[in-house]
PDB file of C-alpha atoms in Angstrom:
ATOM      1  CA  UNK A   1      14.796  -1.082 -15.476  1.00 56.00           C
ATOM      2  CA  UNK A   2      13.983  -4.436 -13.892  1.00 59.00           C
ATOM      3  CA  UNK A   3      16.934  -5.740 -14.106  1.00 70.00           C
ATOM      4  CA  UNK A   4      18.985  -2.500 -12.728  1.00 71.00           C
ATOM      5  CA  UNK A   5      16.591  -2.974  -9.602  1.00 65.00           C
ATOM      6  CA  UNK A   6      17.246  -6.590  -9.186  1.00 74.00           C
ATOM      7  CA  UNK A   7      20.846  -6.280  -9.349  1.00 83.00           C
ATOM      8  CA  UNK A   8      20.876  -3.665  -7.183  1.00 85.00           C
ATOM      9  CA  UNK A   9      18.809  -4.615  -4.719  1.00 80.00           C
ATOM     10  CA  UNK A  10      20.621  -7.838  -4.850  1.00 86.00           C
ATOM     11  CA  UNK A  11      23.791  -5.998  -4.587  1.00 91.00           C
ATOM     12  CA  UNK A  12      22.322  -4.421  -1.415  1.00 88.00           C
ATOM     13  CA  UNK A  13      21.341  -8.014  -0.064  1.00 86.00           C
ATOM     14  CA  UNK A  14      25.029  -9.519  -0.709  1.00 90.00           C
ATOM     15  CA  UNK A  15      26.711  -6.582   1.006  1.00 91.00           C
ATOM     16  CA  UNK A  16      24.718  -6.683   4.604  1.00 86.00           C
ATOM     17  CA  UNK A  17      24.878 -10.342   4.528  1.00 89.00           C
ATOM     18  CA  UNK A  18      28.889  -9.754   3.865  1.00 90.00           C
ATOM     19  CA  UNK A  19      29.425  -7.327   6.430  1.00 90.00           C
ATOM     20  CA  UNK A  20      27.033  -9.062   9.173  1.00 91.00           C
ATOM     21  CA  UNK A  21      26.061 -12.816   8.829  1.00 89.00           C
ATOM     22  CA  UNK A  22      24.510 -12.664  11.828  1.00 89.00           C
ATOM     23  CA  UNK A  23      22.509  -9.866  11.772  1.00 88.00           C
ATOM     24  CA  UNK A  24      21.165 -10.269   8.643  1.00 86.00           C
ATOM     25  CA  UNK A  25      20.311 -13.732   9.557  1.00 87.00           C
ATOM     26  CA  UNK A  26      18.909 -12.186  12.967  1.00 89.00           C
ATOM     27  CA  UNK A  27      16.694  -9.648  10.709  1.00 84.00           C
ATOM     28  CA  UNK A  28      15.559 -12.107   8.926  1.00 85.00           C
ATOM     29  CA  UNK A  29      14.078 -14.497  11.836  1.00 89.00           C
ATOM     30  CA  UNK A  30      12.869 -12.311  13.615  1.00 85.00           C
ATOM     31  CA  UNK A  31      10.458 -11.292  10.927  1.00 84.00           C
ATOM     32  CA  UNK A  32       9.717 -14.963   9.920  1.00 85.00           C
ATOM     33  CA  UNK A  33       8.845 -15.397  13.808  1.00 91.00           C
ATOM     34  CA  UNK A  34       6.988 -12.186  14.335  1.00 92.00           C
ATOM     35  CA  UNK A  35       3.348 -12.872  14.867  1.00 95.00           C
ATOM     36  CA  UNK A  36       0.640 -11.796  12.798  1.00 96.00           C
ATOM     37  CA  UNK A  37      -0.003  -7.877  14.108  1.00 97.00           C
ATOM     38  CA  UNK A  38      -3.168  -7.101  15.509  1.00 97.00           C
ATOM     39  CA  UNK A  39      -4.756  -4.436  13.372  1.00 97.00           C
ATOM     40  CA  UNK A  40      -3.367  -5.739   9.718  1.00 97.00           C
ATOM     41  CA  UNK A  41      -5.577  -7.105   7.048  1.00 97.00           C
ATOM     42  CA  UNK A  42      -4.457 -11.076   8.080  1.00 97.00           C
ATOM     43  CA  UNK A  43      -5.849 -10.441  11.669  1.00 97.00           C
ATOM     44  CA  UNK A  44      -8.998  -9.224  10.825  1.00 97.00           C
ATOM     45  CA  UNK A  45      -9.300 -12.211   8.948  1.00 97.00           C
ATOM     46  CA  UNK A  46      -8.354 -14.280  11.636  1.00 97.00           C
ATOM     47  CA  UNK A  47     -10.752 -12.534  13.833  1.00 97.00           C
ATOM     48  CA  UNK A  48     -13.473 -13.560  11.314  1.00 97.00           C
ATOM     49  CA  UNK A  49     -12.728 -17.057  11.337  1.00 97.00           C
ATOM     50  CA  UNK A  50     -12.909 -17.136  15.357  1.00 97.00           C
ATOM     51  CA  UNK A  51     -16.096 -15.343  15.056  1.00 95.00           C
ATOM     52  CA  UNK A  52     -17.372 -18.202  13.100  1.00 96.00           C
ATOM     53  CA  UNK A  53     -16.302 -21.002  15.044  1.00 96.00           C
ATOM     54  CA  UNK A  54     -12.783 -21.798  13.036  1.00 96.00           C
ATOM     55  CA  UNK A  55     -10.202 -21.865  15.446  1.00 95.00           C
ATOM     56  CA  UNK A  56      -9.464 -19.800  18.169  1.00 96.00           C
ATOM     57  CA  UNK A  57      -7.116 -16.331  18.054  1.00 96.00           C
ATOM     58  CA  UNK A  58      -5.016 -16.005  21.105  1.00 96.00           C
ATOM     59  CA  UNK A  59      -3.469 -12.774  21.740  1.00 96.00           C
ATOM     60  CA  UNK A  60       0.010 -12.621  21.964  1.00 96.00           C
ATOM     61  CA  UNK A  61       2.547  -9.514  23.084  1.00 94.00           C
ATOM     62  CA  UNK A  62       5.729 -10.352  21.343  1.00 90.00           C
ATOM     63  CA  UNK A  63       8.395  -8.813  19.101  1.00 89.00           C
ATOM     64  CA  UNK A  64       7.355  -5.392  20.713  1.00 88.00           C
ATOM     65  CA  UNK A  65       3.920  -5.517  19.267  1.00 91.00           C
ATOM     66  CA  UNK A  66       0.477  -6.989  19.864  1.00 96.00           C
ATOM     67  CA  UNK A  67      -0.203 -10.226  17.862  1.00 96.00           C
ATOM     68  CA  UNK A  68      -2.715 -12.590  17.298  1.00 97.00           C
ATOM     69  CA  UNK A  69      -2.249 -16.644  16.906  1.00 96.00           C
ATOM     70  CA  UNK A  70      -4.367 -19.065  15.250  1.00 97.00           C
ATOM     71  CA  UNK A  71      -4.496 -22.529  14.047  1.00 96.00           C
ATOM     72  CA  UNK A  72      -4.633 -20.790  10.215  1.00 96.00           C
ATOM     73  CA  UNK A  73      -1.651 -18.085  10.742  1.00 95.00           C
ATOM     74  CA  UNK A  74       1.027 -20.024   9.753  1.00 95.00           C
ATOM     75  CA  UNK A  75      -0.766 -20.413   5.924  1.00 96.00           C
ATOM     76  CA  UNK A  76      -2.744 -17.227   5.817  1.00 96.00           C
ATOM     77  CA  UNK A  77       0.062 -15.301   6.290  1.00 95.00           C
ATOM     78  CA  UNK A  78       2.109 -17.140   3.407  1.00 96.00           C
ATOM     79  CA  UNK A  79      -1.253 -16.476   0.992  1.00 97.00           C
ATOM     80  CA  UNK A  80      -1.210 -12.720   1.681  1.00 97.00           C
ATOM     81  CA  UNK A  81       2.886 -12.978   0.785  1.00 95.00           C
ATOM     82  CA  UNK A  82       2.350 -14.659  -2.127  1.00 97.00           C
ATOM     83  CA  UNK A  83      -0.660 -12.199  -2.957  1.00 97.00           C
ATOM     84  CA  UNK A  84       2.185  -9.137  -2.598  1.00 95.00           C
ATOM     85  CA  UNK A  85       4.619 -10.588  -4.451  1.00 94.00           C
ATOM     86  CA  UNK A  86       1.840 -10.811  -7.291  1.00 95.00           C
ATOM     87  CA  UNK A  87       1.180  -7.170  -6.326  1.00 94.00           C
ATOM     88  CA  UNK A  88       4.765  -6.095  -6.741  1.00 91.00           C
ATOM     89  CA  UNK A  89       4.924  -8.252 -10.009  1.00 90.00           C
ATOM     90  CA  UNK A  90       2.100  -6.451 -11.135  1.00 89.00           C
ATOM     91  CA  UNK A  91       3.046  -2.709 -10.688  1.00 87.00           C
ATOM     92  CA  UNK A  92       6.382  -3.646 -12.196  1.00 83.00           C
ATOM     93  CA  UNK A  93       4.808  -4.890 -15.333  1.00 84.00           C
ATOM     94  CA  UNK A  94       2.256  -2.162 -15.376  1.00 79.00           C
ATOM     95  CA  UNK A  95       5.061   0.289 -14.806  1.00 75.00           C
ATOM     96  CA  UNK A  96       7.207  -1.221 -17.450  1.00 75.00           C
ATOM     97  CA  UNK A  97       4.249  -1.278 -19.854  1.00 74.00           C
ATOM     98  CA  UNK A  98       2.957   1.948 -19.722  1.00 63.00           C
ATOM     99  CA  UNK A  99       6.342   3.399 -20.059  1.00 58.00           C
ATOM    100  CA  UNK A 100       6.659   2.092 -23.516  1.00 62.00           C
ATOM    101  CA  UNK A 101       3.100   2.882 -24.524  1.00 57.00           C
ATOM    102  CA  UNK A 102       2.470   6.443 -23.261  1.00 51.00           C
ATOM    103  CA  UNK A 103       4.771   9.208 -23.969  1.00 52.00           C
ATOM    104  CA  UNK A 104       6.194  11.743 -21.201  1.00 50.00           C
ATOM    105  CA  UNK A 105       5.186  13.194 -18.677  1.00 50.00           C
ATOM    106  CA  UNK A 106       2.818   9.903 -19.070  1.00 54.00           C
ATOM    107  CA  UNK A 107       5.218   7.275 -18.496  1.00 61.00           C
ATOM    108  CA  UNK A 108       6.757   9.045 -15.843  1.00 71.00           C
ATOM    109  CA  UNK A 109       3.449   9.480 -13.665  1.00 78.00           C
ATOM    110  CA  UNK A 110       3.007   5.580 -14.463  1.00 80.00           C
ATOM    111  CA  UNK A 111       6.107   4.871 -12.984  1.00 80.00           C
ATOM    112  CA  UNK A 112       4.561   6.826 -10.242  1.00 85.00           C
ATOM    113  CA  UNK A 113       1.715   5.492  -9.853  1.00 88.00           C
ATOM    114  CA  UNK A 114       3.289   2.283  -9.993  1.00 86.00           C
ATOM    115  CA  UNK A 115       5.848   2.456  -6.977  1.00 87.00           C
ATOM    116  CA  UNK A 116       3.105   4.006  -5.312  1.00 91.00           C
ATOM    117  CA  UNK A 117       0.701   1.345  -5.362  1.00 92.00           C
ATOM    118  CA  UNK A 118       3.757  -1.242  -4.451  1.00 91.00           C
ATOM    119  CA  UNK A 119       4.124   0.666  -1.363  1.00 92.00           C
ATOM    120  CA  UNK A 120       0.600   0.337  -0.371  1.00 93.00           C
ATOM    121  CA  UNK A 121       0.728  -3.218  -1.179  1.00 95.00           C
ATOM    122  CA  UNK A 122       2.850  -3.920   1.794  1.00 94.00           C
ATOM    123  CA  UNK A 123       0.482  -1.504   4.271  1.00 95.00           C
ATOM    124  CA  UNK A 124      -2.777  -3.860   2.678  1.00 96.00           C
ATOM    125  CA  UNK A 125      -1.193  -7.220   2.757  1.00 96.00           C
ATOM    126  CA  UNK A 126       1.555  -7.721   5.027  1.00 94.00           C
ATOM    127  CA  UNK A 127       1.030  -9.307   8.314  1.00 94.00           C
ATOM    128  CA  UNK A 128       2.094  -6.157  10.622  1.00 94.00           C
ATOM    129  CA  UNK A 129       0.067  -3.029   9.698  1.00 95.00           C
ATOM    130  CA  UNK A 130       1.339  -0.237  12.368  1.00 93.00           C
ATOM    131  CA  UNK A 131      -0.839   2.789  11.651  1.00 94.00           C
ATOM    132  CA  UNK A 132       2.167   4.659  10.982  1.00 94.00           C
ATOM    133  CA  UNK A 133       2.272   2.757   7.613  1.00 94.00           C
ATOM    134  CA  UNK A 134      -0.746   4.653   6.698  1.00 94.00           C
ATOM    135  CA  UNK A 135       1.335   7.654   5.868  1.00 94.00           C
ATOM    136  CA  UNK A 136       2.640   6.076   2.952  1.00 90.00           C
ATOM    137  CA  UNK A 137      -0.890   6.123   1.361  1.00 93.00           C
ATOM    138  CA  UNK A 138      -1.080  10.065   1.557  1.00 95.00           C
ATOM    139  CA  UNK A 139       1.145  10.171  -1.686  1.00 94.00           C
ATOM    140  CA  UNK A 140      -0.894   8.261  -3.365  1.00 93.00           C
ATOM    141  CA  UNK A 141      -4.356   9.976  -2.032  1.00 95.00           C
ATOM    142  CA  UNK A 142      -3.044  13.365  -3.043  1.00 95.00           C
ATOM    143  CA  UNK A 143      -2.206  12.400  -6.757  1.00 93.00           C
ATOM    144  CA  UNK A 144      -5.072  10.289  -7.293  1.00 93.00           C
ATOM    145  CA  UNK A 145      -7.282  13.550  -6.854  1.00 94.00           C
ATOM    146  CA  UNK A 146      -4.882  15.579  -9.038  1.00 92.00           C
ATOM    147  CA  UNK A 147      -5.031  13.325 -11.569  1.00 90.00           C
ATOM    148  CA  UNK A 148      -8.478  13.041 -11.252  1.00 92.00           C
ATOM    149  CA  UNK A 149      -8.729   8.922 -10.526  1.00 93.00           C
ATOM    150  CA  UNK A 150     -11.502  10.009  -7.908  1.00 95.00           C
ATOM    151  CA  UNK A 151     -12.675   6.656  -6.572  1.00 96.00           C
ATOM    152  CA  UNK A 152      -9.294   5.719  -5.421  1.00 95.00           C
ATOM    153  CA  UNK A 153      -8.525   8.997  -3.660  1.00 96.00           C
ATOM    154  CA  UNK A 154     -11.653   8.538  -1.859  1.00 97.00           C
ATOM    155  CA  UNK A 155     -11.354   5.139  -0.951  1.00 97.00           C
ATOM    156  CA  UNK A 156      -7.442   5.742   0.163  1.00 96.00           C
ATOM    157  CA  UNK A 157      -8.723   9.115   2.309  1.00 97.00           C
ATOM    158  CA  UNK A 158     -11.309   6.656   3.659  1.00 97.00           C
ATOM    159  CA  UNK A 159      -8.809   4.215   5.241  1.00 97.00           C
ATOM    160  CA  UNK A 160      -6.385   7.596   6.339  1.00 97.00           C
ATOM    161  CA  UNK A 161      -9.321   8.951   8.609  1.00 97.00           C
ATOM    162  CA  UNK A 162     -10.719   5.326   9.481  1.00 97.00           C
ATOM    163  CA  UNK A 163      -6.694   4.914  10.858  1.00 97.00           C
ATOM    164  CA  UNK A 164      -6.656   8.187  13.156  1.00 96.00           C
ATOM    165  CA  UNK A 165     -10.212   7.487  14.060  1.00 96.00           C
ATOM    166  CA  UNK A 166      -8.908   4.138  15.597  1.00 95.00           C
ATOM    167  CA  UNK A 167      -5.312   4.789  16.669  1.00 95.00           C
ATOM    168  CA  UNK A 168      -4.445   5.861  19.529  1.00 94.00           C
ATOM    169  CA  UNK A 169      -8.077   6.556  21.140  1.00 94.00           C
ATOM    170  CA  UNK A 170      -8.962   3.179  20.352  1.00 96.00           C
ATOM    171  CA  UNK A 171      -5.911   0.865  20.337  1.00 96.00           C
ATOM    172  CA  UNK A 172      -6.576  -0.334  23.552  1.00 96.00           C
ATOM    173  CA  UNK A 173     -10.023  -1.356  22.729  1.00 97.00           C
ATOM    174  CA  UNK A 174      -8.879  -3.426  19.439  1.00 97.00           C
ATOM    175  CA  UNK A 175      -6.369  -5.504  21.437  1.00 96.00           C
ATOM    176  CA  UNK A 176      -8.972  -6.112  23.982  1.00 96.00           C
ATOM    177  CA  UNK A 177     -11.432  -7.023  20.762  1.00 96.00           C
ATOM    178  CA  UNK A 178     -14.036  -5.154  21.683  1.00 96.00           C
ATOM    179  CA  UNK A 179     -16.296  -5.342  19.045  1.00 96.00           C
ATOM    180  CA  UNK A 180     -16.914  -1.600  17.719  1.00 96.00           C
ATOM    181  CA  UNK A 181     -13.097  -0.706  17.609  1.00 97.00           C
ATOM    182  CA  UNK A 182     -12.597  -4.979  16.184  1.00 97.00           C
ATOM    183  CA  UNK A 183     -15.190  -3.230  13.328  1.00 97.00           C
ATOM    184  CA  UNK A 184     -13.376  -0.073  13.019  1.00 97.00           C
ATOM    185  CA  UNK A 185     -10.195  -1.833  12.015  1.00 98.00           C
ATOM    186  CA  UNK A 186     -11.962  -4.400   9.618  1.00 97.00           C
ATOM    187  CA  UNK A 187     -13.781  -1.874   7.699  1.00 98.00           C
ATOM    188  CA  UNK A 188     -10.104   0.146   7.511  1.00 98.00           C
ATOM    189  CA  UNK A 189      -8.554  -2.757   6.100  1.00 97.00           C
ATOM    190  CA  UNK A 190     -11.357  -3.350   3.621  1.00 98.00           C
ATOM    191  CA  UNK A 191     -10.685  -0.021   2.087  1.00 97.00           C
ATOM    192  CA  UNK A 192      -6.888  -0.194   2.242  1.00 96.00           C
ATOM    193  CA  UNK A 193      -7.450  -3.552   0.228  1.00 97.00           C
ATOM    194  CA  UNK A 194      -9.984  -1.696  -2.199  1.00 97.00           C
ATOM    195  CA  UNK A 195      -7.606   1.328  -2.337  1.00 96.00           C
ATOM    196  CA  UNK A 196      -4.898  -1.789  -3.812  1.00 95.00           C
ATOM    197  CA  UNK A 197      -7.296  -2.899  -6.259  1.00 95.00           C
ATOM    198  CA  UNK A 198      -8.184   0.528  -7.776  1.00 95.00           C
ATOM    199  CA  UNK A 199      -4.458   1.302  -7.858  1.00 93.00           C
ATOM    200  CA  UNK A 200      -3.926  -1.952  -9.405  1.00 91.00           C
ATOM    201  CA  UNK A 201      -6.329  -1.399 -12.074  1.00 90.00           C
ATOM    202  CA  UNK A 202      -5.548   2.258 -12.290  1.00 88.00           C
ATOM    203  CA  UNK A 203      -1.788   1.034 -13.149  1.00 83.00           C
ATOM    204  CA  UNK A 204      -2.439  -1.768 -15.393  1.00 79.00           C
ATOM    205  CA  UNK A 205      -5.320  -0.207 -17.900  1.00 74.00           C
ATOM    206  CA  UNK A 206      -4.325  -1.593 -21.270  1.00 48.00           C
ATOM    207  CA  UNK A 207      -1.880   0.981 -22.671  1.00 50.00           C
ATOM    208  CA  UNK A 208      -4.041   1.327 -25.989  1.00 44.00           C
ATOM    209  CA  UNK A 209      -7.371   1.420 -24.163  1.00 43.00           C
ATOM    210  CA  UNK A 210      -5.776   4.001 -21.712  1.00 46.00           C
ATOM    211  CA  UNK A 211      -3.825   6.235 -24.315  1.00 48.00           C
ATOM    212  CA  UNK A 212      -6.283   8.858 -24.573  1.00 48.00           C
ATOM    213  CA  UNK A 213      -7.853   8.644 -21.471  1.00 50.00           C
ATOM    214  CA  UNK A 214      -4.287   9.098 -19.961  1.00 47.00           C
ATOM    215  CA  UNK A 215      -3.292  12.150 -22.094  1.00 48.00           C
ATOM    216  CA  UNK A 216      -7.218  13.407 -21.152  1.00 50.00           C
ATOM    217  CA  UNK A 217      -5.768  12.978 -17.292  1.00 51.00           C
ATOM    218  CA  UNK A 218      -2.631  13.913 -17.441  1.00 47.00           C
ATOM    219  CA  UNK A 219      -1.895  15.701 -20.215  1.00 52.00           C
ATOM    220  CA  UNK A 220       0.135  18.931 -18.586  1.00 49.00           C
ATOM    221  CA  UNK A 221      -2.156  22.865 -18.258  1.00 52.00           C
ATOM    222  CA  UNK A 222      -1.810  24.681 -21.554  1.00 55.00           C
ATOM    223  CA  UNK A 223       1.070  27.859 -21.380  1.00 58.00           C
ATOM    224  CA  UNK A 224      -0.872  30.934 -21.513  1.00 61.00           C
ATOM    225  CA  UNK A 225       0.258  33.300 -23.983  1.00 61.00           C
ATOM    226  CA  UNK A 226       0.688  36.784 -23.137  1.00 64.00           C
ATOM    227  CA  UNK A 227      -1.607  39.102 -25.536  1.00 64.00           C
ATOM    228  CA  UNK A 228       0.992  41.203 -27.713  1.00 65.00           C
ATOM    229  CA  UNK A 229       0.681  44.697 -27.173  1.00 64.00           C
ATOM    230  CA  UNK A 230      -0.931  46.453 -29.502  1.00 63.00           C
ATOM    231  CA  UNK A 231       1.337  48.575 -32.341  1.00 64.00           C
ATOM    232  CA  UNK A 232       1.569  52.180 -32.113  1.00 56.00           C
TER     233      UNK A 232
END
């Protein structure tokens, strides 16, 4: 399975850069250039350290969007990469796991769980967090209560509402920095990156360990069986 997705994604990568040099080179720089977006998880961090006296954030409208740079941007935002890339690695190996551990529908609903959580990885750790992105955590909201993981669905509802409660009454006010709506979007981000650690340790339980809490959890409603009418 890993391999079939890096060959085809590589596949992907080899075609667009065959077909348009350019643009793919274009796509490419413009997101290495972009600056770190004002409401993601690396600006609120970058907000803390001007709070405390390390460095100063200057806001910045560029690549359609409202930034933020600092002295610290530049290697903050390569942590948080590296931090989803060890995300991604992460739900692959979970995913890959718990397949071969946990029978069906099991595996499958790892798998689930699995892409799921890589989504939200990019939403809690990339450095432009539109609150669009937040849609992609209703998925994972939604089956977390169904399969009864009920700290994560509450943490990932928590960051939903914290999003519409900030965006777009309150967008204005966050690029300005006022303080409350500054707050707003800090706390959001703090469950988003909760919300990645539950779904990270949702996803990779031990297999063993989690083999009959998992059948507990998802183990598929019991067929009723009609009563048989009785003989005459």
């Amino acid at each position: 399975g890993a391999l079939a997705l890096v060959l085809t994604t590589g596949m992907i990568a080899l075609a667009t850069v065959a077909l348009s040099p350019a643009g793919a080179r274009d796509a490419v720089t413009y997101h290495l250039d972009r600056p770190v977006q004002v409401e993601s998880t690396t600006a609120s961090v970058l907000l803390a350290l001007d709070a405390v006296g390390a460095g100063t954030a200057q806001p910045v409208s560029s690549h359609r969007s409202d930034g933020l740079l600092h002295p610290f941007d530049g290697p903050l935002s390569a942590v948080f990469a590296a931090l989803l890339l060890a995300a991604l690695a992460l739900c692959t190996a979970a995913a890959a796991r718990g397949a071969q551990a946990l029978g069906a529908p099991a595996d499958a609903r790892v798998l689930v769980l699995g892409s799921l959580t890589a989504v939200a990885s990019f939403a809690a750790l990339g450095k432009v967090l539109s609150p669009q992105f937040l849609i992609w955590l209703v998925p994972l909201a939604a089956l977390a209560l169904a399969w009864r993981m009920h700290a994560l669905a509450a943490v990932a509802a928590g960051a939903i509402a914290l999003t519409l409660a900030e965006f777009p009454a309150h967008y204005a006010d966050v690029v300005a920095r006022e303080p409350l709506a500054v707050w707003l979007v800090a706390a959001r981000n703090v469950l988003l990156l909760l919300a990645l650690a539950l779904a990270l340790r949702a996803a990779s339980a031990s297999p063993v360990a989690a083999r009959g809490e998992a059948a507990a959890r998802w183990r598929l409603p019991a067929r009723r069986r009609r009563p048989r009418p009785p003989r005459r």
